[in-house]
Coordinates of C-alpha atoms in Angstrom, one line a residue:
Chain A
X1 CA 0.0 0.0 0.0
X2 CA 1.6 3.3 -0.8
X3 CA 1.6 6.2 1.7
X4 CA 1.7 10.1 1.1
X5 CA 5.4 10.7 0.6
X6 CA 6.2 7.7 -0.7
X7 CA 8.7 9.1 -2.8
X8 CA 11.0 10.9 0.0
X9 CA 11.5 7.7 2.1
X10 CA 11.5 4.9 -0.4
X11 CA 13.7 5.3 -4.0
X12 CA 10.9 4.3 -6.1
X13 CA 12.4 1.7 -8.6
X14 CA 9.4 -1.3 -9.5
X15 CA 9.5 -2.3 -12.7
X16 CA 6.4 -4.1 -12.6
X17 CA 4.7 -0.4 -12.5
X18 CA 7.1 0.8 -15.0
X19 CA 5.5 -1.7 -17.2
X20 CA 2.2 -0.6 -16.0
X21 CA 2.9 2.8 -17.2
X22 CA 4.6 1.8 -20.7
X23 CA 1.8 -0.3 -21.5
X24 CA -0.7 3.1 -20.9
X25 CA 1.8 5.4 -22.7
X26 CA 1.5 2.4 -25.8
X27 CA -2.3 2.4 -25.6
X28 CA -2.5 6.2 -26.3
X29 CA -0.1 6.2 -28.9
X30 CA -2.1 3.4 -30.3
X31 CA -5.0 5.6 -29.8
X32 CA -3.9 8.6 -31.2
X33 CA -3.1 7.0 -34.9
X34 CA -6.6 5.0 -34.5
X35 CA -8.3 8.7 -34.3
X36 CA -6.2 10.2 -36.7
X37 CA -6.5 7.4 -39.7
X38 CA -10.8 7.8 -38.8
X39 CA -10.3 11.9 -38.8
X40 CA -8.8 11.9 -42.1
X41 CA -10.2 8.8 -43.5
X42 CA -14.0 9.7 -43.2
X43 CA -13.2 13.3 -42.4
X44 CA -17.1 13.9 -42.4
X45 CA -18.2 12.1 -39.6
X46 CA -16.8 15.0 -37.5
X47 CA -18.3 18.0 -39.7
X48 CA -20.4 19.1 -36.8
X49 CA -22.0 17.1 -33.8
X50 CA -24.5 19.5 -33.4
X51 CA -25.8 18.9 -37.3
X52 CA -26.4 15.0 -36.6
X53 CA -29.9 14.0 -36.4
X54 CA -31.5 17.3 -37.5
X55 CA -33.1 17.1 -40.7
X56 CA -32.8 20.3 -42.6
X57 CA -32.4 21.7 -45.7
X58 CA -29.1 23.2 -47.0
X59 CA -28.3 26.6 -48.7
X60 CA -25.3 26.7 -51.5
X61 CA -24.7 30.1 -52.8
X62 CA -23.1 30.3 -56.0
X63 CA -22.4 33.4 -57.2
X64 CA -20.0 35.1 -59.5
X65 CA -18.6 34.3 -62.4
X66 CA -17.7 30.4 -62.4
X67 CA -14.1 29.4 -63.5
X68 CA -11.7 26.2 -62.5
X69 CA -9.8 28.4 -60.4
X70 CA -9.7 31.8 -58.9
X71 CA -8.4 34.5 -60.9
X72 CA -9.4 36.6 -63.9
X73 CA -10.6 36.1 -67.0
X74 CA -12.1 38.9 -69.7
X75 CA -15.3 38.5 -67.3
X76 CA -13.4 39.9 -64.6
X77 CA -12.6 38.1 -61.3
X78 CA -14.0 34.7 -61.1
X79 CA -14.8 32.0 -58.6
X80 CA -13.4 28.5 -58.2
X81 CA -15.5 26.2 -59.0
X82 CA -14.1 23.4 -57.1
X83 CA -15.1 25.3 -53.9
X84 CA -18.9 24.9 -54.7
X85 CA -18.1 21.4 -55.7
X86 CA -17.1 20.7 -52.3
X87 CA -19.9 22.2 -51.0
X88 CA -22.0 19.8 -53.1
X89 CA -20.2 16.9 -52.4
X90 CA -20.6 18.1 -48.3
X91 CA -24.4 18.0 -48.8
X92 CA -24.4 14.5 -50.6
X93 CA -22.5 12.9 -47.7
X94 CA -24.2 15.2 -44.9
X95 CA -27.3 12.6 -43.7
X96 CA -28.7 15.5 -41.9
X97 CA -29.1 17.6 -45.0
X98 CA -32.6 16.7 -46.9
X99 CA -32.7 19.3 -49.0
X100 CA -30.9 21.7 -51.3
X101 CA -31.4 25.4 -52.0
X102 CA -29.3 26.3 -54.6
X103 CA -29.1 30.2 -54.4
X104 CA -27.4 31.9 -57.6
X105 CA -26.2 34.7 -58.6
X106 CA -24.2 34.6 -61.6
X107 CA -23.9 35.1 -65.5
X108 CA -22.2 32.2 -66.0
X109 CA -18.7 31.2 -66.7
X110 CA -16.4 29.2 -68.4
X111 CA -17.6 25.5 -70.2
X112 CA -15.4 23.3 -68.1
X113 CA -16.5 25.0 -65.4
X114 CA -20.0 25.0 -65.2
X115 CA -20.2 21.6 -66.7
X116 CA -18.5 20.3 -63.4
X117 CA -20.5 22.1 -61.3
X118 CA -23.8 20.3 -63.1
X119 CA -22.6 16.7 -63.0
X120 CA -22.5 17.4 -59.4
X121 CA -25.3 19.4 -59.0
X122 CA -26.9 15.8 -61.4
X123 CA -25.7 13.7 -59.0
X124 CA -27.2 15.2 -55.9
X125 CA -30.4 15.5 -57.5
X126 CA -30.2 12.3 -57.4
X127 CA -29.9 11.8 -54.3
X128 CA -32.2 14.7 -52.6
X129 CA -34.5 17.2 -53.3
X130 CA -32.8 20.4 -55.5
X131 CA -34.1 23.6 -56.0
X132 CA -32.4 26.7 -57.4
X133 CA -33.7 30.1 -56.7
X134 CA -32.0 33.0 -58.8
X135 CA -31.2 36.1 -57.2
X136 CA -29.8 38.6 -59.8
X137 CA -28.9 36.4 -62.7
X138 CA -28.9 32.6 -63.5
X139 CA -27.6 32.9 -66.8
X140 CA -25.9 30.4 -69.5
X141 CA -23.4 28.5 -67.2
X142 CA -25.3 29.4 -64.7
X143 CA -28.5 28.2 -65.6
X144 CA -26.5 25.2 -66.7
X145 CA -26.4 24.2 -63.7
X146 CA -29.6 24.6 -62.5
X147 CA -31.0 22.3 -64.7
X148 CA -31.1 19.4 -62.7
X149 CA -33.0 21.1 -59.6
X150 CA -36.7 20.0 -59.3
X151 CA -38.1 23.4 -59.3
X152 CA -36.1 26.9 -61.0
X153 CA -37.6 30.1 -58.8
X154 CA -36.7 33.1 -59.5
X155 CA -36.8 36.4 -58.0
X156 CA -39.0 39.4 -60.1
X157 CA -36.3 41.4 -61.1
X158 CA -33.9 38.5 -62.2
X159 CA -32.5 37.6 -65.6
X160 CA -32.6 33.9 -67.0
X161 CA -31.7 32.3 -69.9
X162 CA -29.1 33.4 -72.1
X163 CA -28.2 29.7 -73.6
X164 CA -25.4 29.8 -75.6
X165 CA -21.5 29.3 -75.9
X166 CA -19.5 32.1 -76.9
X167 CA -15.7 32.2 -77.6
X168 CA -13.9 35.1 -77.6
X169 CA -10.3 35.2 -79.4
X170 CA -8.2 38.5 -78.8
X171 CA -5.8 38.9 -81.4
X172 CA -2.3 40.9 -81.0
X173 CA -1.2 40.7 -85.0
X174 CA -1.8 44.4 -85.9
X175 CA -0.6 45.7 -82.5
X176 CA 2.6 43.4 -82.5
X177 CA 3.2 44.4 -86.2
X178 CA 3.2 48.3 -85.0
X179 CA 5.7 47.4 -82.8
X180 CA 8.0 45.6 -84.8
X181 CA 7.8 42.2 -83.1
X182 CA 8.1 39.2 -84.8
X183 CA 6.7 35.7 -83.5
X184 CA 7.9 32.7 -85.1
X185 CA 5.5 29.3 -84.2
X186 CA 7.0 26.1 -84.7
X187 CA 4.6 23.5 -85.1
X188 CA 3.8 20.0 -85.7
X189 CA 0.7 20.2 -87.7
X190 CA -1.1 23.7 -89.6
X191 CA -3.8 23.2 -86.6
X192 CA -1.5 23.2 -83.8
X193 CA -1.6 27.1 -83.2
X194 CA -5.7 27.0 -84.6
X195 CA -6.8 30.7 -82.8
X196 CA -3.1 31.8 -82.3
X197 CA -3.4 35.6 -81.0
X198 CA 0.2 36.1 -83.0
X199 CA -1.4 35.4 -86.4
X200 CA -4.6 36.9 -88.7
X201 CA -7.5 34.1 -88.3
X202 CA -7.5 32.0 -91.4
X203 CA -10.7 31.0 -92.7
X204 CA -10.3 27.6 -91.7
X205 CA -9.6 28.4 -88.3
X206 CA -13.1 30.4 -88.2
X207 CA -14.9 27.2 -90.0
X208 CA -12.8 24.9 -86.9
X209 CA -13.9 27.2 -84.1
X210 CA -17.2 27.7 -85.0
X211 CA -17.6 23.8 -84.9
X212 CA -16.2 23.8 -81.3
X213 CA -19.0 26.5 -80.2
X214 CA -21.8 24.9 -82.1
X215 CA -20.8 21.2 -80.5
X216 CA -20.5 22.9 -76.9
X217 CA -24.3 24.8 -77.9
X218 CA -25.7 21.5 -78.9
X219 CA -24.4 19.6 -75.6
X220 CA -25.6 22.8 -73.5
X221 CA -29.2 22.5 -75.7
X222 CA -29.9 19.0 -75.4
X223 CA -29.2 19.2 -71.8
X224 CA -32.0 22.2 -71.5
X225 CA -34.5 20.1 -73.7
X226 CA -33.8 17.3 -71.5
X227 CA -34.7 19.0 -68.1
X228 CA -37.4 21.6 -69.0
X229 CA -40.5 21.8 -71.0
X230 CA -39.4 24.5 -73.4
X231 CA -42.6 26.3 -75.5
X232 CA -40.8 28.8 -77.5
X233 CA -37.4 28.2 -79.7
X234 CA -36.6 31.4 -79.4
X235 CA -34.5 30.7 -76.0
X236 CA -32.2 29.0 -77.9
X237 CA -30.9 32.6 -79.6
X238 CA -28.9 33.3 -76.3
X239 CA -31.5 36.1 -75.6
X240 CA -31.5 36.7 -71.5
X241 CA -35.2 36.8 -70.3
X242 CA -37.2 38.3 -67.3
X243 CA -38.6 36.1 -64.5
X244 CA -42.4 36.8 -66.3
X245 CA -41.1 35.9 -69.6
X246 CA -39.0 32.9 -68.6
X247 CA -41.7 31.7 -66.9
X248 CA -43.7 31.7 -70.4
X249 CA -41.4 29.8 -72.3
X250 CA -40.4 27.7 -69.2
X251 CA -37.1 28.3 -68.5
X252 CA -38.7 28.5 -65.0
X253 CA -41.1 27.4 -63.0
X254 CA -42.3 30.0 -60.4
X255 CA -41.8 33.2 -59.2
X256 CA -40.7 34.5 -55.6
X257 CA -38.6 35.6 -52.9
X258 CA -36.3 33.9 -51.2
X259 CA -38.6 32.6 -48.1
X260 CA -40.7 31.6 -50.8
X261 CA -38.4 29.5 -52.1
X262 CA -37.1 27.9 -48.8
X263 CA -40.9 27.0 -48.1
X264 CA -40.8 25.2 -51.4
X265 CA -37.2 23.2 -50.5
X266 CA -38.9 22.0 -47.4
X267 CA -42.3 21.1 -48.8
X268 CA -40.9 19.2 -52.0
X269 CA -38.6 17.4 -49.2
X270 CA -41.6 16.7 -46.8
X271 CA -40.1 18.6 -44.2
X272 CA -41.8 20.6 -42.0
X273 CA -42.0 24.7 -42.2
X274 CA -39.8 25.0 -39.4
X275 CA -36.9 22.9 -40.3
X276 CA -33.5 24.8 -39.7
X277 CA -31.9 26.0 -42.7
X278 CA -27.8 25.1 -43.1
X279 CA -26.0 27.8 -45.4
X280 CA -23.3 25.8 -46.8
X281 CA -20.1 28.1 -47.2
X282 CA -16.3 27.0 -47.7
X283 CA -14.2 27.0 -44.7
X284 CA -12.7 30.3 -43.8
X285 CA -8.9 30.5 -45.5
X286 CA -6.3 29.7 -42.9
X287 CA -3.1 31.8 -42.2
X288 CA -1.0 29.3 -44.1
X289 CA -3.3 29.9 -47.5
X290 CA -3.3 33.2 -47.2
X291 CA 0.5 33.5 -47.3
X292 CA 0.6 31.1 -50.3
X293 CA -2.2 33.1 -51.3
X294 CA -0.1 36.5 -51.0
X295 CA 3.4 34.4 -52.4
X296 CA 2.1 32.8 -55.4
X297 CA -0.3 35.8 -56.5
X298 CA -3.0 33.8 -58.1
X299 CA -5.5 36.7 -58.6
X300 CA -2.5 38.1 -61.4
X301 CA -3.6 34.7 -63.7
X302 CA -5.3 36.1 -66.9
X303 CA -7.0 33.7 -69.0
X304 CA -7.8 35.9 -72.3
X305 CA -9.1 33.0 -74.6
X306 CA -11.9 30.8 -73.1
X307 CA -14.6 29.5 -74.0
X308 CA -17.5 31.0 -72.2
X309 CA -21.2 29.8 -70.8
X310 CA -22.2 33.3 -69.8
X311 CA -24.0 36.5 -70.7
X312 CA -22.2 39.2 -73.2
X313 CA -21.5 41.7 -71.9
X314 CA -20.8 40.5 -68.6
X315 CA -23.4 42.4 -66.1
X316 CA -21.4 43.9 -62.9
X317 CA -21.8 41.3 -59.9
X318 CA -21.0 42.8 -56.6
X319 CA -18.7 40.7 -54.7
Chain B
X1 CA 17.4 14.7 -0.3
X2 CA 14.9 13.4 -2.4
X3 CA 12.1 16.1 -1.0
X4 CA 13.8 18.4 -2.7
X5 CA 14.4 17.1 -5.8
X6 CA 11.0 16.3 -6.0
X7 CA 9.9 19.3 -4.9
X8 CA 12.1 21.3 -7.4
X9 CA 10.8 19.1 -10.3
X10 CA 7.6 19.7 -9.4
X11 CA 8.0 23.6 -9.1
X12 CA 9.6 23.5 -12.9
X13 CA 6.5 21.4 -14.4
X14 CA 4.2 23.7 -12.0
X15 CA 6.2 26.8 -13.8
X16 CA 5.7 25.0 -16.9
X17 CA 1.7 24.9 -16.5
X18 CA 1.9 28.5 -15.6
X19 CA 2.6 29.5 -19.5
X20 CA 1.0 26.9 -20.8
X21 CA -1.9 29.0 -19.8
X22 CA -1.1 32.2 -20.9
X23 CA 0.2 30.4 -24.1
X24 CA -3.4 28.8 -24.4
X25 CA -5.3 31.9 -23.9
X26 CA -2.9 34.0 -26.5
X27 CA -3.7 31.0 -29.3
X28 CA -7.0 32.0 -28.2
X29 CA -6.8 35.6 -29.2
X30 CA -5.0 34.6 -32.3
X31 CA -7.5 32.0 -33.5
X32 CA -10.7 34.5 -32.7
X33 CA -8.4 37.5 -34.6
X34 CA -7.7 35.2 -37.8
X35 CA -11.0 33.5 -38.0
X36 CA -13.7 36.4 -37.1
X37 CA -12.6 39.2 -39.7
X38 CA -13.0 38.8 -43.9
X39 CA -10.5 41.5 -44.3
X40 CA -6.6 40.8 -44.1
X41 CA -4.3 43.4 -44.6
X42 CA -0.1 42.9 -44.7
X43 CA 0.1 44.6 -41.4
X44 CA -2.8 42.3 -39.7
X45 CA -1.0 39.5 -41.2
X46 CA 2.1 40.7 -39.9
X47 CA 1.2 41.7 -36.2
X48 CA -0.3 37.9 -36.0
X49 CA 2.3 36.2 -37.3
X50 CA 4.5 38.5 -34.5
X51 CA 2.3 36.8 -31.7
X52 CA 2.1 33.8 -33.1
X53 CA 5.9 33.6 -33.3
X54 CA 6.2 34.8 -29.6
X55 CA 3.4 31.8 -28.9
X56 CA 6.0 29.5 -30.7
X57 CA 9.5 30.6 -28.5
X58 CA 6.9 31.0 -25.0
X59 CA 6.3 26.7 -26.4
X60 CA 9.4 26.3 -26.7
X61 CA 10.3 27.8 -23.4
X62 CA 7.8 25.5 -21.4
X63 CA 9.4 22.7 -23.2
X64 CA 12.6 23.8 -21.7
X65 CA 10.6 23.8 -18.5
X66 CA 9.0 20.4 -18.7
X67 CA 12.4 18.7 -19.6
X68 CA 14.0 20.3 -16.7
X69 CA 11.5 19.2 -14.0
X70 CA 11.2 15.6 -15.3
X71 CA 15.1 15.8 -15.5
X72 CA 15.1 16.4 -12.0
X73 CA 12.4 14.0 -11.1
X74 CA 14.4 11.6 -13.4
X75 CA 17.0 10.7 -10.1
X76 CA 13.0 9.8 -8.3
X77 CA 11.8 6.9 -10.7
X78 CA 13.1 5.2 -14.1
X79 CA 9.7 6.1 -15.8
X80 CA 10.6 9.9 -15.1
X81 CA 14.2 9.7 -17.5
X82 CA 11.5 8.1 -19.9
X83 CA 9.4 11.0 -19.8
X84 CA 12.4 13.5 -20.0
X85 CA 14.3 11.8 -22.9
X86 CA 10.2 11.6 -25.0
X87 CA 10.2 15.2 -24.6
X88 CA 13.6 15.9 -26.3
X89 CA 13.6 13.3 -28.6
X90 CA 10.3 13.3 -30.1
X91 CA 9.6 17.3 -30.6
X92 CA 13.3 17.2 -32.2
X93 CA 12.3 14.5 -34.8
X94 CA 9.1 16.1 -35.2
X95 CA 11.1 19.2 -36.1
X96 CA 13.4 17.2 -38.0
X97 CA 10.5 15.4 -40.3
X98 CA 8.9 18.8 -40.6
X99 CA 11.8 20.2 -42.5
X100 CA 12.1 17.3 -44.8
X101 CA 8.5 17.0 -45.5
X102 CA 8.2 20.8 -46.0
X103 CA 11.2 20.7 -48.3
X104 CA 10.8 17.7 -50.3
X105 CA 7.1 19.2 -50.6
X106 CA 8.7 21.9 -52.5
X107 CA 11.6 20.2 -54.4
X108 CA 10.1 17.1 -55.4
X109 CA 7.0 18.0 -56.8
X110 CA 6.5 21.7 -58.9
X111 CA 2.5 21.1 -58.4
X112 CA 2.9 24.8 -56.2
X113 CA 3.9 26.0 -60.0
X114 CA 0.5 25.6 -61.2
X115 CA -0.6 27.2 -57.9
X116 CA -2.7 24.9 -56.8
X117 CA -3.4 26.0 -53.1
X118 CA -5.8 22.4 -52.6
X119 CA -2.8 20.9 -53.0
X120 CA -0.6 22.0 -50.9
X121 CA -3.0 22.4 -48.5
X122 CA -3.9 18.6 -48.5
X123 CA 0.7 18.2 -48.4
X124 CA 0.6 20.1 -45.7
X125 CA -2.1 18.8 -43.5
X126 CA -0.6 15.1 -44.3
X127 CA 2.7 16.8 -42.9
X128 CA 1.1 18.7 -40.2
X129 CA -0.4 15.3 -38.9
X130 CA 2.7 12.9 -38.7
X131 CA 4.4 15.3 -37.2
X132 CA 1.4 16.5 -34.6
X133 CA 1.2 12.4 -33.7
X134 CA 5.2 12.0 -33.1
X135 CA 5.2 15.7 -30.9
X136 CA 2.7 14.7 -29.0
X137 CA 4.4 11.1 -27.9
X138 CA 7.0 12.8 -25.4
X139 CA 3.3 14.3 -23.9
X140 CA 1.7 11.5 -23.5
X141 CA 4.5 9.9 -21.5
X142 CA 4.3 13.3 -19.7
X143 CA 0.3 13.0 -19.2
X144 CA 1.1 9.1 -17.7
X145 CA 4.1 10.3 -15.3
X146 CA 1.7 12.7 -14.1
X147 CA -0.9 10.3 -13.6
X148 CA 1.1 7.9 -11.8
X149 CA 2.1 11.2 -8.9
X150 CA -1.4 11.7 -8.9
X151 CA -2.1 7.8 -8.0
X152 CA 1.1 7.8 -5.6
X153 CA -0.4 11.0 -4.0
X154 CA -3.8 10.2 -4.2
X155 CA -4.3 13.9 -5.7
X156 CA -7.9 13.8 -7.6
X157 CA -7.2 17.1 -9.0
X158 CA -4.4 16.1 -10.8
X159 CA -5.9 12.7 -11.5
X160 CA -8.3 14.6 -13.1
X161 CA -6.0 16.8 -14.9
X162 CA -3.8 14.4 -16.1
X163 CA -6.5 12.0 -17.6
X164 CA -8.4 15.3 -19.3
X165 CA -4.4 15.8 -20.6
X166 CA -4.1 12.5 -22.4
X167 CA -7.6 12.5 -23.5
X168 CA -7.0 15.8 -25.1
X169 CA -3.4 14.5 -26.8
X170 CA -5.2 11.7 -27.9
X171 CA -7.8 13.2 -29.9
X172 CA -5.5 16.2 -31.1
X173 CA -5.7 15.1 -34.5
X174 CA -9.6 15.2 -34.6
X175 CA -8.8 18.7 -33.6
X176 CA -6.4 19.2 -36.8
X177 CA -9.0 18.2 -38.9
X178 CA -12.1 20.2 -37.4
X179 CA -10.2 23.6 -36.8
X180 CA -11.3 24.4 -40.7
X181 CA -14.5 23.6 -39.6
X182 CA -14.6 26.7 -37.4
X183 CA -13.7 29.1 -34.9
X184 CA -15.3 26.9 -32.0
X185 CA -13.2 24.2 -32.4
X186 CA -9.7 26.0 -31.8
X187 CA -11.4 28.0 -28.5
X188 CA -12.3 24.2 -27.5
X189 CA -8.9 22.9 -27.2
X190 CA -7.4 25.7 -26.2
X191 CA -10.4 25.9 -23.0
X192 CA -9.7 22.3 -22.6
X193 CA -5.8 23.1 -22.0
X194 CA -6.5 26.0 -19.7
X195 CA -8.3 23.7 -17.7
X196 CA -6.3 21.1 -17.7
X197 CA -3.0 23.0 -17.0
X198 CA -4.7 24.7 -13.9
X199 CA -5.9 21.2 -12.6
X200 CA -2.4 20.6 -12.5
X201 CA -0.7 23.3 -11.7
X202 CA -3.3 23.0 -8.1
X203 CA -2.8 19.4 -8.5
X204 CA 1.1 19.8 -8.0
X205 CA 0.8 22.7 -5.3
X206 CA -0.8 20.3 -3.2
X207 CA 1.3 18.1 -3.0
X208 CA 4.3 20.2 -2.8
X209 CA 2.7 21.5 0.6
X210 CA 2.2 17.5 1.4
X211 CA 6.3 16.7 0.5
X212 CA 6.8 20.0 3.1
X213 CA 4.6 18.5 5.5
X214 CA 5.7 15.4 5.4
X215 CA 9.8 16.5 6.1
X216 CA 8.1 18.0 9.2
X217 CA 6.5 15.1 10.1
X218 CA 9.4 12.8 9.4
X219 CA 11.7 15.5 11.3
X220 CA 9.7 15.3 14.5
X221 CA 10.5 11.2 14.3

């Protein structure tokens, strides 16, 4: 039996409670790499304890112009996409979330970007109840996207629409000719520099890019006419439309404000009225990306050639 | 002569303790002052990274600390040395694996050319967690020496404050993972080590004044 001060009369040497202790030390170690390979392994199971078991529906905003990264295109700044599409992926895996309010606000963006965003957005739909609500403008891209929701609301004063692809080519010839600077292409094939900014367009190079835009349109189109109940052809111009008169030709299905349009979520997900509602929004940047953030300077990438889901000219979006 | 030994041992780790909590409660400020503004100018960035740098030599200090006092409680019990030699080996390798990782990160692989910030966010967290697991070893032999005074003792505040100490180290890297998750996370742990340091630190004065009473008593014999 040990006694208080133990340690002053006796030199305390027992191996057999050295073992004791080096067995517990073992255990936590053990412990510690247990946790960590189930924290990073199924890194969603510890989201949020106080989200588990409460049904509710979840809110994604998606605004500005949607690009595969951040940085700046003849659109202006533009959003990562892949930052929504972990959004989406959080409200597939998220049991608690029943629902999906996708809130947009934006003209569109670039092809590759918006068509990643919808084979997401596809696959949730799958999976739970969509519904987009547009706030300012769902247009091209943007509407792209939407497509797969069960329901497209829109706010009064919105624009919709806009289906199309555009492409837009800047060309340096005549301004590096003024200068006097020569560029010399090396190339294996006469289509390997096909839109080159350094060269005049050659007819065949018009002929090859309108293809591309046509076969983008077509993919874009048939994906409309597959999700919506279209009445007049004329949405297939690129025009943008109102809420009223994209409502008549079906680009959408109701009308409304945002509460509106939450009430809807829930009742399309048979949840009731008072059901908490999640926004959904991409953890806060820590310390370390801001500094890679500030050392790489990502926001200086211009992409001048692209070709572009969204409306022409681009509207100003407040960030 | 083994009184004071202890008692000087204990003092250092008590000492230690002491700026563990005011080391605790400045991560607090920092976390609260990166996480609860949008805006992030050079010169917030900068005064930050000032206090988080003093955080890092004030950990470093009541490292110092911590290898002392088990250093001195080393001559008490074989466990002890244990305990002292975990807390400068493993931080050092940790250090050590750090710098490779880090480095390798940047010469191996020119992925950070293309900018991709998800990347080397995902390099570094891998990083960030082997080293985290083999820092934390030389603590948990720290947390167990402390538990085993408390059960020699029979001290329930440190009991309690050692087992809250190697619960915590054991789920630190949960706490990796869910700091992105928010704010409430970081304040967690850093409550959690408040507490725990002060159950200590009253733990240990207790029985310091037991060793003192003790000499007494023996004294009078």
């Amino acid at each position: 039996m040990l006694v208080k001060g133990e340690f002053m009369n006796i030199p305390y040497q027992a191996k057999k409670n050295d073992r004791g202790l080096l067995i517990l030390v073992t255990l936590a170690i053990i412990a510690i790499i247990v946790i960590a390979f189930l924290t990073f392994s199924y890194p969603n199971i510890f989201i949020g304890f106080e989200k588990i078991n409460i049904e509710s529906i979840g809110v994604i905003k998606i605004q500005g112009t949607l690009a595969d990264s951040q940085g700046f295109t003849i659109l202006g700044s533009t959003v990562g996409v892949q930052q929504y599409v972990n959004l989406v992926e959080q409200a597939i895996k998220d049991r608690s979330i029943k629902a999906v309010l996708l809130y947009v606000n934006s003209p569109g963006g670039t092809v590759s970007a918006s068509e990643k965003l919808f084979y997401e957005i596809e696959k949730l739909a799958h999976k739970k109840t969509v519904v987009a609500y547009v706030e300012g403008y769902g247009a091209s891209g943007a509407y792209m996207i939407m497509l797969p929701s069960r329901k497209i609301i829109a706010s009064e004063s919105s624009l919709v629409g806009s289906i199309g692809v555009y492409s837009v080519i800047m060309n340096y010839k005549g301004l590096l000719d003024k200068l006097g600077i020569k560029v010399y292409t090396f190339k294996s094939g006469r289509l390997k520099d096909v839109g080159s900014p350094y060269r005049n367009m050659s007819a065949e190079d018009k002929r090859i890019y309108s293809s591309i835009i046509q076969e983008f349109f077509s993919v874009f189109k048939n994906r409309v006419l597959k999700y919506r109940n279209i009445t007049d052809q004329e949405v297939f111009t690129g025009r943008p439309y109102t809420s009223k008169e994209a409502k008549k030709v079906g680009l959408i299905d109701d009308i409304g404000t945002y509460d509106y349009a939450i009430n809807v979520t829930k009742r399309l997900a048979g949840l009731p009225l008072d059901a908490p509602v999640r926004v959904l929004t991409p953890p806060k940047p820590s310390l370390l990306d801001l500094l890679f953030r500030l050392y790489f300077h990502p926001s200086t990438k211009v992409m001048p050639s692209y070709e572009i889901l969204a409306m022409w000219p681009p509207p100003v979006i407040q960030p | 002569m083994m009184s004071r030994q202890l008692y000087q041992g204990m003092q250092r780790i008590k000492s230690s303790e002491f700026w563990r909590i005011i080391s605790s409660s400045l991560s607090i400020i920092l976390s609260v002052s990166l996480v609860s503004s949008n805006m992030f100018s050079i010169a917030k960035i900068i005064i930050l990274s000032i206090l988080g740098i003093l955080n890092s030599i004030l950990g470093i200090a009541i490292l110092i600390l911590k290898i002392s006092g088990w250093g001195t409680l080393c001559k008490v019990k074989k466990f002890y040395c244990w305990t002292r030699s975990a807390l400068l080996i493993f931080p050092i390798i940790s250090i050590i694996i750090a710098v490779i990782g880090v480095s390798s990160m940047f010469i191996f692989n020119t992925s950070y050319l293309t900018k991709d910030i998800l990347w080397l966010r995902k390099s570094m967290s891998s990083i960030l967690l082997i080293t985290t697991i083999l820092f934390v070893i030389g603590y948990i032999f720290e947390a167990v020496s402390l538990f085993d005074i408390s059960n020699i003792y029979r001290n329930v505040l440190l009991k309690i404050g050692s087992l809250i100490y190697l619960g915590s180290l054991v789920i630190s890297p949960f706490f990796i993972k869910v700091k992105d998750y928010g704010l409430i996370y970081s304040v967690i742990e850093n409550v959690l080590q408040i507490f725990t340091s002060l159950a200590i630190y009253l733990g240990l004065s207790h029985i310091q004044k037991t060793i003192i009473y003790n000499q007494h008593y023996a004294s009078q014999g």
